[in-house]
XYZ file of C-alpha atoms in Angstrom:
689
model
C 155.026 149.171 160.999
C 156.298 148.271 157.540
C 156.466 144.752 158.595
C 152.663 144.603 159.809
C 151.927 146.020 156.212
C 153.944 143.225 154.432
C 152.451 140.664 156.618
C 148.957 142.021 155.703
C 149.958 142.202 152.070
C 151.038 138.690 152.022
C 148.151 137.624 153.727
C 145.643 139.742 151.533
C 147.568 137.919 148.464
C 147.214 134.653 149.816
C 143.662 135.088 150.499
C 142.921 136.543 146.882
C 144.817 133.518 145.443
C 142.535 131.040 147.498
C 139.416 132.912 146.692
C 140.413 132.806 143.153
C 141.061 129.197 143.055
C 137.317 128.509 144.900
C 135.817 130.731 142.251
C 137.725 128.766 139.630
C 136.888 125.458 141.072
C 133.162 126.334 141.331
C 133.032 127.757 138.073
C 134.447 124.737 136.285
C 132.048 122.524 138.367
C 129.306 124.690 137.148
C 130.312 124.345 133.499
C 130.753 120.648 133.976
C 127.321 120.373 135.420
C 125.865 122.217 132.391
C 127.712 120.127 130.214
C 126.699 116.943 131.582
C 122.724 118.352 131.566
C 123.552 119.418 127.785
C 124.989 115.673 126.783
C 121.879 114.327 128.605
C 119.591 116.115 126.692
C 121.168 115.484 123.421
C 120.853 112.206 124.189
C 117.234 112.250 124.659
C 116.328 114.137 121.485
C 118.690 111.819 119.374
C 117.359 108.758 120.977
C 113.506 109.874 120.422
C 114.558 110.733 116.805
C 116.003 107.294 115.998
C 112.872 105.668 117.648
C 110.877 107.572 115.495
C 112.951 106.653 112.225
C 113.019 102.958 113.309
C 109.125 103.058 113.492
C 109.129 104.544 110.000
C 110.836 101.817 108.585
C 108.822 98.680 110.348
C 105.806 100.266 108.968
C 107.170 100.431 105.507
C 108.317 96.956 105.936
C 105.085 95.974 107.006
C 103.360 97.559 103.815
C 106.122 95.545 101.816
C 105.042 92.293 103.436
C 101.635 92.985 102.809
C 102.515 93.427 98.982
C 104.684 90.435 99.104
C 102.505 87.995 100.902
C 98.766 89.177 99.779
C 96.859 88.099 96.845
C 96.890 90.314 94.296
C 93.307 90.602 94.114
C 93.139 91.577 97.770
C 91.593 94.683 98.318
C 93.580 95.722 101.116
C 96.795 95.229 99.032
C 95.042 97.553 96.517
C 95.082 100.154 98.970
C 98.739 100.261 99.223
C 100.054 98.862 96.273
C 100.445 102.592 94.481
C 103.165 103.640 96.871
C 105.402 100.675 95.514
C 104.342 101.213 91.729
C 106.744 104.410 91.707
C 109.880 102.375 90.887
C 108.824 101.905 87.707
C 110.756 103.349 84.594
C 108.572 105.886 82.468
C 109.639 106.837 78.933
C 110.817 110.010 78.427
C 108.019 110.902 76.024
C 105.536 110.217 79.109
C 107.800 112.247 81.571
C 107.881 115.310 79.171
C 104.340 115.189 78.881
C 104.008 114.995 82.503
C 106.417 117.987 83.306
C 104.497 120.217 80.808
C 103.402 123.507 82.699
C 101.621 125.287 79.829
C 98.179 124.174 80.909
C 98.595 126.284 84.565
C 97.927 130.255 83.949
C 99.321 132.631 85.928
C 96.217 135.048 87.145
C 96.753 138.702 87.321
C 95.814 138.388 90.644
C 99.352 136.920 91.329
C 101.700 139.102 93.179
C 104.467 136.982 93.557
C 107.890 136.823 91.536
C 107.366 136.440 87.781
C 110.201 134.101 86.153
C 111.722 133.907 82.642
C 113.635 130.795 81.487
C 116.491 129.688 80.840
C 117.066 130.790 84.368
C 119.168 133.757 85.063
C 121.186 134.708 88.010
C 118.829 137.668 88.386
C 115.922 135.216 88.354
C 117.221 133.011 91.020
C 118.136 136.160 93.098
C 114.780 137.723 92.773
C 113.601 134.186 93.986
C 115.552 134.006 97.097
C 114.443 137.518 97.947
C 110.475 136.732 97.625
C 110.844 133.639 99.974
C 112.560 135.904 102.268
C 109.654 137.848 102.515
C 107.436 134.708 102.711
C 105.923 135.141 99.117
C 105.064 131.885 97.510
C 105.633 131.009 93.985
C 102.995 130.276 91.242
C 102.549 126.646 90.694
C 103.550 127.161 86.983
C 106.829 128.446 87.729
C 107.233 125.489 90.178
C 106.684 122.978 87.543
C 108.915 124.909 84.888
C 111.861 124.872 87.438
C 111.207 121.107 88.289
C 111.086 120.199 84.643
C 114.385 122.038 83.658
C 115.881 120.502 86.977
C 114.759 116.967 85.742
C 116.369 117.435 82.452
C 119.810 118.874 83.642
C 119.768 115.908 86.537
C 119.591 113.059 83.851
C 122.713 114.152 82.173
C 124.531 114.063 85.307
C 126.787 110.965 86.584
C 126.277 109.381 89.660
C 129.301 110.652 91.153
C 130.188 114.197 90.623
C 134.112 115.052 90.049
C 134.691 118.262 90.899
C 138.042 120.514 91.376
C 139.268 123.327 93.179
C 141.964 125.499 92.213
C 144.273 128.288 94.019
C 141.513 131.058 92.925
C 138.517 129.524 94.198
C 137.318 127.520 97.362
C 134.474 125.381 97.516
C 131.941 125.268 100.108
C 130.005 122.175 101.657
C 126.792 122.324 103.433
C 125.028 119.365 105.322
C 121.914 118.697 106.156
C 119.074 121.604 105.813
C 115.659 119.866 106.528
C 113.568 122.886 105.131
C 115.273 125.486 107.372
C 115.207 128.486 105.089
C 116.656 130.930 107.604
C 119.535 128.488 108.092
C 120.294 128.664 103.942
C 119.577 132.292 103.538
C 122.323 132.634 106.565
C 124.839 130.736 104.926
C 124.385 132.788 101.586
C 124.971 135.889 103.810
C 127.683 134.594 105.370
C 129.563 133.122 102.487
C 128.091 134.381 99.670
C 125.719 133.102 96.803
C 126.679 130.446 94.630
C 128.473 131.519 91.495
C 131.697 130.143 89.256
C 134.295 131.913 91.941
C 132.132 130.253 94.465
C 131.017 126.611 94.057
C 129.235 124.929 96.361
C 128.089 121.205 97.476
C 124.846 120.452 99.479
C 124.916 116.909 100.868
C 121.215 115.977 100.778
C 118.357 115.797 103.425
C 117.024 119.285 101.761
C 113.335 118.598 102.960
C 111.418 117.426 105.640
C 110.649 118.476 109.316
C 111.477 122.302 108.729
C 108.426 124.433 107.367
C 109.995 125.728 104.215
C 111.328 122.440 102.455
C 109.929 123.231 98.955
C 111.220 126.982 99.035
C 115.025 125.511 100.014
C 114.607 123.085 97.056
C 113.497 125.646 94.512
C 116.429 128.014 95.482
C 118.858 125.096 95.413
C 117.489 124.192 91.842
C 117.611 127.470 90.698
C 121.187 127.886 91.679
C 121.875 124.500 89.677
C 119.874 125.489 86.638
C 122.253 128.667 86.519
C 125.658 127.271 87.347
C 125.516 123.487 86.514
C 129.092 123.061 86.602
C 129.136 124.872 90.183
C 126.402 123.730 92.392
C 126.295 120.048 93.205
C 123.486 118.117 95.112
C 123.807 114.796 96.566
C 120.840 112.912 97.267
C 120.048 112.407 101.196
C 117.703 109.691 102.748
C 114.880 112.178 102.866
C 114.762 112.722 99.278
C 112.484 109.707 99.237
C 108.546 110.010 98.581
C 107.913 107.419 101.387
C 110.119 109.148 104.082
C 108.432 112.394 102.940
C 105.148 110.915 103.857
C 106.167 110.912 107.500
C 108.186 113.720 108.199
C 105.984 116.562 106.679
C 107.364 117.321 103.358
C 104.239 115.731 101.399
C 101.944 117.394 103.833
C 103.931 120.826 103.321
C 103.472 120.774 99.322
C 99.562 119.807 99.520
C 99.240 122.671 102.078
C 100.745 125.301 99.834
C 99.667 123.925 96.495
C 95.999 122.581 96.853
C 95.241 122.463 93.187
C 98.691 121.155 91.605
C 100.359 119.791 94.662
C 99.777 116.196 93.672
C 101.564 116.968 90.020
C 104.510 118.812 91.924
C 104.934 115.579 94.348
C 104.780 113.361 91.362
C 107.501 115.436 89.751
C 109.748 115.600 92.685
C 109.485 111.847 93.223
C 111.193 111.655 89.698
C 113.730 114.418 90.748
C 114.759 112.744 93.689
C 115.572 109.180 91.718
C 117.968 111.437 89.537
C 120.131 113.045 91.947
C 123.743 112.135 91.985
C 124.888 110.109 95.251
C 128.211 111.523 95.432
C 130.786 113.997 95.073
C 134.521 113.737 94.758
C 136.784 116.747 95.023
C 140.159 116.686 93.513
C 140.093 113.013 93.566
C 140.634 113.041 97.265
C 137.778 113.930 99.189
C 134.536 111.923 99.172
C 131.093 113.632 99.985
C 128.277 111.343 100.541
C 125.060 111.686 102.831
C 125.233 108.791 105.004
C 128.142 106.553 104.926
C 129.684 103.311 103.712
C 129.978 99.606 104.812
C 132.260 96.768 104.475
C 130.988 96.226 100.692
C 130.669 99.954 99.397
C 132.392 100.111 96.067
C 132.662 103.311 94.099
C 132.964 101.511 91.039
C 129.576 99.665 91.379
C 127.873 103.019 92.563
C 129.424 104.796 89.443
C 128.062 102.020 87.341
C 124.287 101.717 88.286
C 121.086 103.556 86.934
C 120.340 105.449 90.102
C 116.765 106.503 88.984
C 115.372 103.013 89.143
C 115.701 103.629 93.160
C 112.877 105.982 93.436
C 112.368 104.778 97.353
C 115.545 103.405 98.927
C 113.389 101.588 101.580
C 112.678 98.646 98.974
C 114.357 97.342 95.656
C 112.879 97.837 92.700
C 110.814 94.797 91.309
C 112.503 93.269 88.030
C 110.551 91.775 85.241
C 111.529 88.226 84.677
C 111.663 87.013 81.232
C 109.326 84.188 80.428
C 110.058 81.112 79.442
C 107.937 78.015 77.833
C 104.883 76.812 79.929
C 104.254 80.000 81.530
C 107.272 79.888 83.634
C 109.636 82.440 84.575
C 113.596 81.489 84.165
C 113.356 81.157 87.856
C 111.238 78.483 87.682
C 108.024 79.829 89.151
C 104.519 80.367 87.894
C 103.402 84.067 86.812
C 101.002 83.777 89.883
C 103.737 82.782 92.059
C 106.114 85.332 91.172
C 103.630 87.840 91.964
C 102.644 86.501 95.588
C 106.377 85.921 96.959
C 108.972 88.149 97.571
C 111.728 88.048 100.031
C 113.458 90.022 103.056
C 114.275 93.497 102.313
C 118.008 93.263 102.472
C 119.854 96.156 103.810
C 117.168 97.287 106.324
C 116.586 95.208 109.957
C 113.587 93.023 108.750
C 111.936 90.059 109.732
C 113.708 86.409 109.049
C 110.915 85.637 106.764
C 110.586 81.761 105.803
C 111.896 80.621 102.596
C 108.857 78.577 101.488
C 105.318 79.804 101.477
C 102.275 77.854 100.445
C 100.075 79.112 97.488
C 97.534 81.472 99.021
C 93.861 81.365 98.430
C 92.400 84.335 96.793
C 89.456 84.580 99.169
C 91.394 84.893 102.384
C 90.899 87.958 104.327
C 92.892 90.469 106.064
C 92.402 89.191 109.340
C 93.122 85.748 108.158
C 96.095 86.180 106.420
C 97.533 88.715 108.881
C 96.620 86.260 111.954
C 98.872 83.571 110.023
C 101.878 86.177 109.110
C 101.965 87.846 112.730
C 103.935 84.906 114.027
C 106.453 85.037 111.138
C 107.315 88.921 111.936
C 109.738 90.841 114.064
C 112.407 92.724 113.226
C 115.769 90.584 114.041
C 118.437 90.404 111.382
C 121.850 90.679 111.342
C 124.021 92.476 109.109
C 125.551 89.379 107.674
C 122.341 88.002 106.900
C 121.330 90.912 104.958
C 124.614 90.413 102.759
C 123.365 87.058 101.386
C 124.754 85.258 98.432
C 123.453 86.505 95.144
C 121.484 83.267 94.485
C 119.377 84.261 97.372
C 118.960 87.796 96.137
C 117.991 86.219 92.741
C 114.958 84.577 93.773
C 113.564 86.961 96.610
C 114.460 90.504 95.257
C 114.956 90.950 91.373
C 118.034 90.080 90.130
C 121.412 89.680 92.204
C 122.607 92.963 90.473
C 119.452 95.175 91.579
C 119.955 93.780 95.047
C 123.585 94.564 95.151
C 122.969 97.945 93.904
C 120.210 98.612 96.417
C 122.383 97.699 99.238
C 125.275 100.034 97.849
C 122.474 103.126 98.254
C 120.971 101.935 101.326
C 124.434 102.195 103.104
C 125.503 105.437 101.120
C 122.307 106.914 102.556
C 121.416 105.783 105.863
C 124.900 104.599 107.425
C 126.538 106.061 110.574
C 130.139 105.666 111.788
C 130.745 104.145 115.297
C 134.223 103.949 117.214
C 134.520 100.324 117.149
C 136.161 98.399 114.342
C 133.710 96.482 112.245
C 130.518 96.693 110.537
C 127.290 95.888 112.080
C 123.217 96.616 111.125
C 122.058 100.108 111.956
C 119.351 98.661 114.126
C 118.705 102.113 115.997
C 117.768 103.461 112.373
C 116.502 100.595 111.194
C 118.503 100.912 107.937
C 122.008 101.239 106.808
C 125.150 99.827 109.015
C 127.537 101.268 111.325
C 130.814 101.381 110.117
C 134.066 101.402 112.135
C 137.664 102.912 111.617
C 139.169 99.759 110.002
C 136.417 99.897 107.425
C 136.848 103.602 106.781
C 140.692 102.904 106.591
C 140.182 100.156 104.188
C 137.626 102.040 101.829
C 140.138 104.861 101.487
C 142.996 103.208 100.991
C 141.139 101.055 98.196
C 140.008 104.272 96.329
C 143.005 106.406 97.097
C 141.193 108.940 98.924
C 142.305 110.895 102.271
C 139.024 112.312 103.811
C 135.192 111.304 103.723
C 132.671 114.172 104.426
C 129.252 112.994 105.203
C 126.317 114.516 107.280
C 123.128 112.303 108.329
C 123.557 113.136 112.117
C 122.712 116.394 114.001
C 125.707 117.161 115.956
C 125.613 119.706 118.874
C 128.690 121.840 117.174
C 127.520 121.178 113.720
C 130.234 119.230 112.941
C 132.512 116.359 114.426
C 135.495 114.618 113.424
C 136.004 110.547 113.731
C 137.916 107.676 112.757
C 141.476 109.470 113.191
C 140.023 112.645 111.695
C 139.450 110.853 108.573
C 135.641 111.132 108.534
C 133.794 114.401 109.167
C 130.255 114.681 109.988
C 128.977 118.283 108.853
C 125.236 119.221 109.728
C 123.773 122.781 108.659
C 120.626 122.956 110.389
C 120.955 125.023 113.461
C 118.330 124.731 116.441
C 117.049 121.325 114.729
C 115.707 119.827 117.844
C 114.834 122.979 119.668
C 116.012 126.834 119.716
C 119.586 126.411 121.340
C 120.172 122.722 120.631
C 122.475 122.837 118.218
C 124.819 124.917 115.927
C 125.037 124.693 112.445
C 128.316 124.513 110.140
C 129.334 124.395 106.886
C 133.225 123.960 105.415
C 135.429 125.846 102.952
C 137.961 123.771 101.159
C 141.023 125.249 99.001
C 143.792 123.182 97.263
C 145.036 121.801 100.416
C 141.643 120.123 101.063
C 142.092 121.179 104.623
C 138.289 121.917 105.837
C 137.984 125.149 107.513
C 134.821 125.311 109.466
C 132.420 127.898 110.240
C 129.702 127.713 112.759
C 126.419 129.754 113.344
C 122.836 129.940 114.774
C 120.363 131.076 112.823
C 117.901 132.189 115.835
C 118.437 135.746 117.272
C 116.530 134.364 120.529
C 119.239 131.863 120.982
C 122.111 134.156 120.717
C 120.857 136.185 123.358
C 120.548 133.706 125.893
C 123.383 132.901 128.274
C 124.678 129.256 128.433
C 123.006 128.730 131.753
C 119.554 129.754 130.151
C 120.054 127.984 126.827
C 120.716 124.581 128.369
C 117.689 125.123 130.605
C 115.495 125.840 127.794
C 116.616 123.077 125.849
C 116.591 120.603 128.705
C 112.792 121.657 129.375
C 111.752 120.851 125.930
C 113.866 117.594 125.589
C 111.957 116.477 129.108
C 108.783 117.327 127.633
C 109.051 115.334 124.771
C 110.621 112.391 126.755
C 107.126 112.723 129.271
C 105.526 112.251 126.099
C 107.134 109.257 125.285
C 106.477 107.944 128.762
C 102.665 108.853 128.777
C 102.103 106.839 125.192
C 103.503 103.663 126.847
C 101.714 103.876 129.928
C 100.464 100.488 129.387
C 103.365 98.655 128.945
C 104.920 100.649 131.662
C 102.565 99.379 134.513
C 103.000 96.072 133.350
C 106.907 96.103 133.699
C 106.406 97.871 136.942
C 104.348 94.940 138.247
C 107.220 92.383 137.366
C 109.227 94.135 139.910
C 106.499 94.292 142.385
C 105.005 90.648 142.847
C 103.466 91.712 146.292
C 101.389 94.565 144.394
C 102.894 97.329 146.942
C 102.710 99.955 144.518
C 106.391 100.521 145.135
C 109.405 99.666 143.350
C 113.442 100.555 143.832
C 114.923 103.194 141.454
C 117.249 100.812 140.232
C 114.139 98.740 139.143
C 112.439 101.756 137.858
C 115.027 102.342 135.579
C 115.563 98.867 134.254
C 111.761 98.619 133.724
C 111.769 102.160 131.823
C 114.668 101.089 129.458
C 113.089 97.733 128.741
C 109.693 99.420 127.500
C 111.046 102.350 125.825
C 114.518 101.030 124.487
C 116.133 104.670 124.183
C 119.429 103.872 125.840
C 118.968 106.837 128.235
C 120.896 107.137 131.620
C 117.437 106.742 133.534
C 119.175 106.676 137.027
C 120.473 110.222 136.273
C 117.242 111.514 134.574
C 115.380 110.473 137.835
C 115.835 113.688 139.625
C 113.834 115.452 136.932
C 111.193 112.716 136.277
C 110.504 111.338 139.659
C 109.474 114.412 142.146
C 109.395 112.367 145.275
C 110.922 108.885 146.635
C 110.796 107.300 150.109
C 113.873 105.274 151.415
C 115.225 104.649 147.836
C 111.848 103.139 146.709
C 109.077 105.291 144.397
C 105.488 104.892 144.178
C 105.080 104.153 140.526
C 101.296 104.216 141.149
C 101.549 107.794 142.031
C 103.950 108.538 139.171
C 101.782 106.986 136.678
C 98.931 109.369 137.792
C 101.391 112.428 137.727
C 101.843 111.491 134.104
C 98.167 111.811 133.384
C 98.295 108.043 132.425
C 95.056 105.781 132.168
C 93.477 102.878 130.989
C 93.939 101.873 127.492
C 91.302 103.481 125.155
C 91.023 103.746 121.414
C 92.007 107.438 121.921
C 95.303 106.662 123.488
C 95.884 104.215 120.728
C 95.540 107.685 118.608
C 97.846 109.727 120.387
C 100.406 106.938 120.762
C 100.492 106.420 116.849
C 99.543 109.253 115.510
C 102.647 109.381 113.168
C 102.405 105.982 111.933
C 98.470 106.776 111.342
C 99.132 110.079 109.394
C 101.402 108.108 107.311
C 98.917 105.461 106.557
C 96.280 108.154 105.820
C 98.405 109.516 103.194
C 99.069 106.465 101.608
C 95.372 105.226 101.394
C 94.643 108.934 100.146
C 96.124 107.502 96.517
C 94.674 110.679 94.732
C 95.957 113.346 97.540
C 92.732 114.754 97.825
C 93.058 115.079 101.803
C 90.076 112.903 102.398
C 89.148 109.294 102.757
C 85.658 107.277 103.032
C 84.567 105.777 106.256
C 85.211 102.362 105.002
C 88.933 103.707 103.938
C 89.343 104.748 107.532
C 88.378 101.376 108.686
C 90.999 99.919 106.557
C 93.469 102.235 107.720
C 92.800 101.073 111.271
C 92.949 97.666 110.299
C 96.332 97.882 108.712
C 97.537 100.007 111.749
C 96.115 97.336 114.363
C 97.704 94.618 112.108
C 101.050 96.493 112.501
C 100.787 96.883 116.414
C 99.536 93.478 116.816
C 96.639 94.890 118.423
C 92.726 94.252 118.184
C 90.396 97.191 117.568
C 86.548 96.273 117.164
C 84.810 97.647 113.718
C 82.561 99.153 116.273
C 85.135 101.377 118.014
C 86.288 102.328 114.570
C 83.177 103.145 113.158
C 82.373 105.209 116.581
C 85.679 107.035 116.305
C 85.172 107.731 112.354
C 81.575 109.242 113.263
C 83.387 111.556 115.920
C 86.064 112.718 113.914
C 83.686 113.774 110.962
C 82.795 117.050 112.161
C 81.203 118.274 109.419
C 79.192 115.206 108.972
C 79.873 114.872 105.207
C 80.487 110.991 105.304
C 84.172 111.374 104.749
C 87.493 112.099 106.785
C 89.962 114.736 105.478
C 93.237 114.922 107.036
C 92.439 118.314 108.990
C 89.708 116.479 110.801
C 91.848 113.858 111.618
C 94.918 116.116 112.868
C 92.015 118.115 114.851
C 90.926 114.951 116.624
C 94.353 114.246 117.565
C 95.054 118.141 118.652
C 92.053 117.315 121.016
C 93.284 114.056 122.348
C 96.660 115.778 122.975
C 94.980 118.913 124.942
C 92.635 116.530 127.365
C 95.705 114.118 128.002
C 97.952 117.236 129.359
C 94.927 118.915 131.221
């Protein structure tokens, strides 16, 4: 009997072990599948984001091309010229007048916080509490804070040097992107800035999030109270051109309809005065983007950073005149205004060197017809790093061009695992740099760690290059609720980064891993289907190349190849086919039916709106030079002409006129931004009905 019991126990123990192993194996496979889905989802979000950034830079380079090659009297040139004039340096007395707030009256009906200056800890705490309760600060106080911030920033160096001791650690935060909830959570977990708790905020305070201005005002408030303990680095989104596309311009104009234009003008100046880097205890460098093989901190420390109001284009230099109406470069005044070169530092066209004199009477269509053949965006990093003699003749002085390249690399670059330094063609600006470049740079400047931001990471941070480069991102749920954690670091005298991760959304914290992955995956696939939808015509053409007999059927391999050829997102399409293709027959898919399932129809002008609404809205904001929120029918026609030229497509004047009349809902003879966006919303609804 005892032997039977022992045998039974042994059998039971063995069965339990086998069951535990099976459960463990199943669980590991389950987690691995979830992780694969999570990574694939992440690739979708990131690829779409970088593609949009590249579109932004291509559009801006196109405007730069118009400015460089159109005649000064051109009407189309005048429409966009104001966005390039912000790089001019104003005299102090002019700026002091511009920052004046005294004419803005605080009415008795205002129920928000009342501030006194100079700012105190009590005042900025009151500001934080009011924003937490969704109150809006009066425009007078906004302008006062901006004016005081501008006066302070002008006295700061390009590179802040910070020192930590045993008594206090320093906190470093990455991108916030207007997500006030993340900033408030950091303060709740870590404490408010103070002399005992210094902070470094590493750029990209604005855009994408809906509370960018509130985030800025809180950071500026603490900077004014603790100028030695709060340090702000400039990011690539502290740029008025980038703000036009990614929401900050629209946010400010929506919240401050009367004084919004003034506030935006002030912010342009402030952004140009933000420091470019922070060095902690001579050993840790904190910059927003990255470095290249030509980055030199000595050059960065000595430059006049405020000249670079936008990093998307080098500042124009006024050449001194010589006798005979010639500049010292040997060109006439008229020629100097007409010809400019490539925008070094961004992946831009390989423009021809010698251009004939333009006739002043050339129209937009005639000029662009000739110029289209010269464009498209193919440049190597080596070509961008031309000799100073090239830069002298094409983008102002060689010194200005070199400085501008340094700033572009500092704000736009990303690390890569391979050695070397190559152009960042995915973003369209800056470079990719490898571990060998990191080692050489840190060795040259006697540094031990580079902390940067600029890239969203699933865990809020990521080490690379033998743990000598740390990417830090502080905007949680950046793409979608549950898509990523945010993170910040604390650093003491040992200069070892101690990471703190978080999620700002309570909804996300209540979800299981499987629910969270599913939620984010559905959002990513929805964004990807929209991307497929807007490229319908190109997709059909690409599929037909693999279907010479017009059967309507292609292999899954050919589908993946054609889709990547059109979208250029670098995604694992054959893995994604399970989520994107509902039915197959013997390894073939009916692409005509698949097209119908995506609601893809024949090309129309409305489809072009849907496909390019971000570009069109950016052009709208640029042409609306006075930020009134409306443009005339003629300006709307010019908007479409610029867009169609940028896209290398032809849209008739009759089609544009009909579209303008249909969008003008209140029939007042002009189109405001709300009418434009409402028209896009209606297109969006009809497309997915």
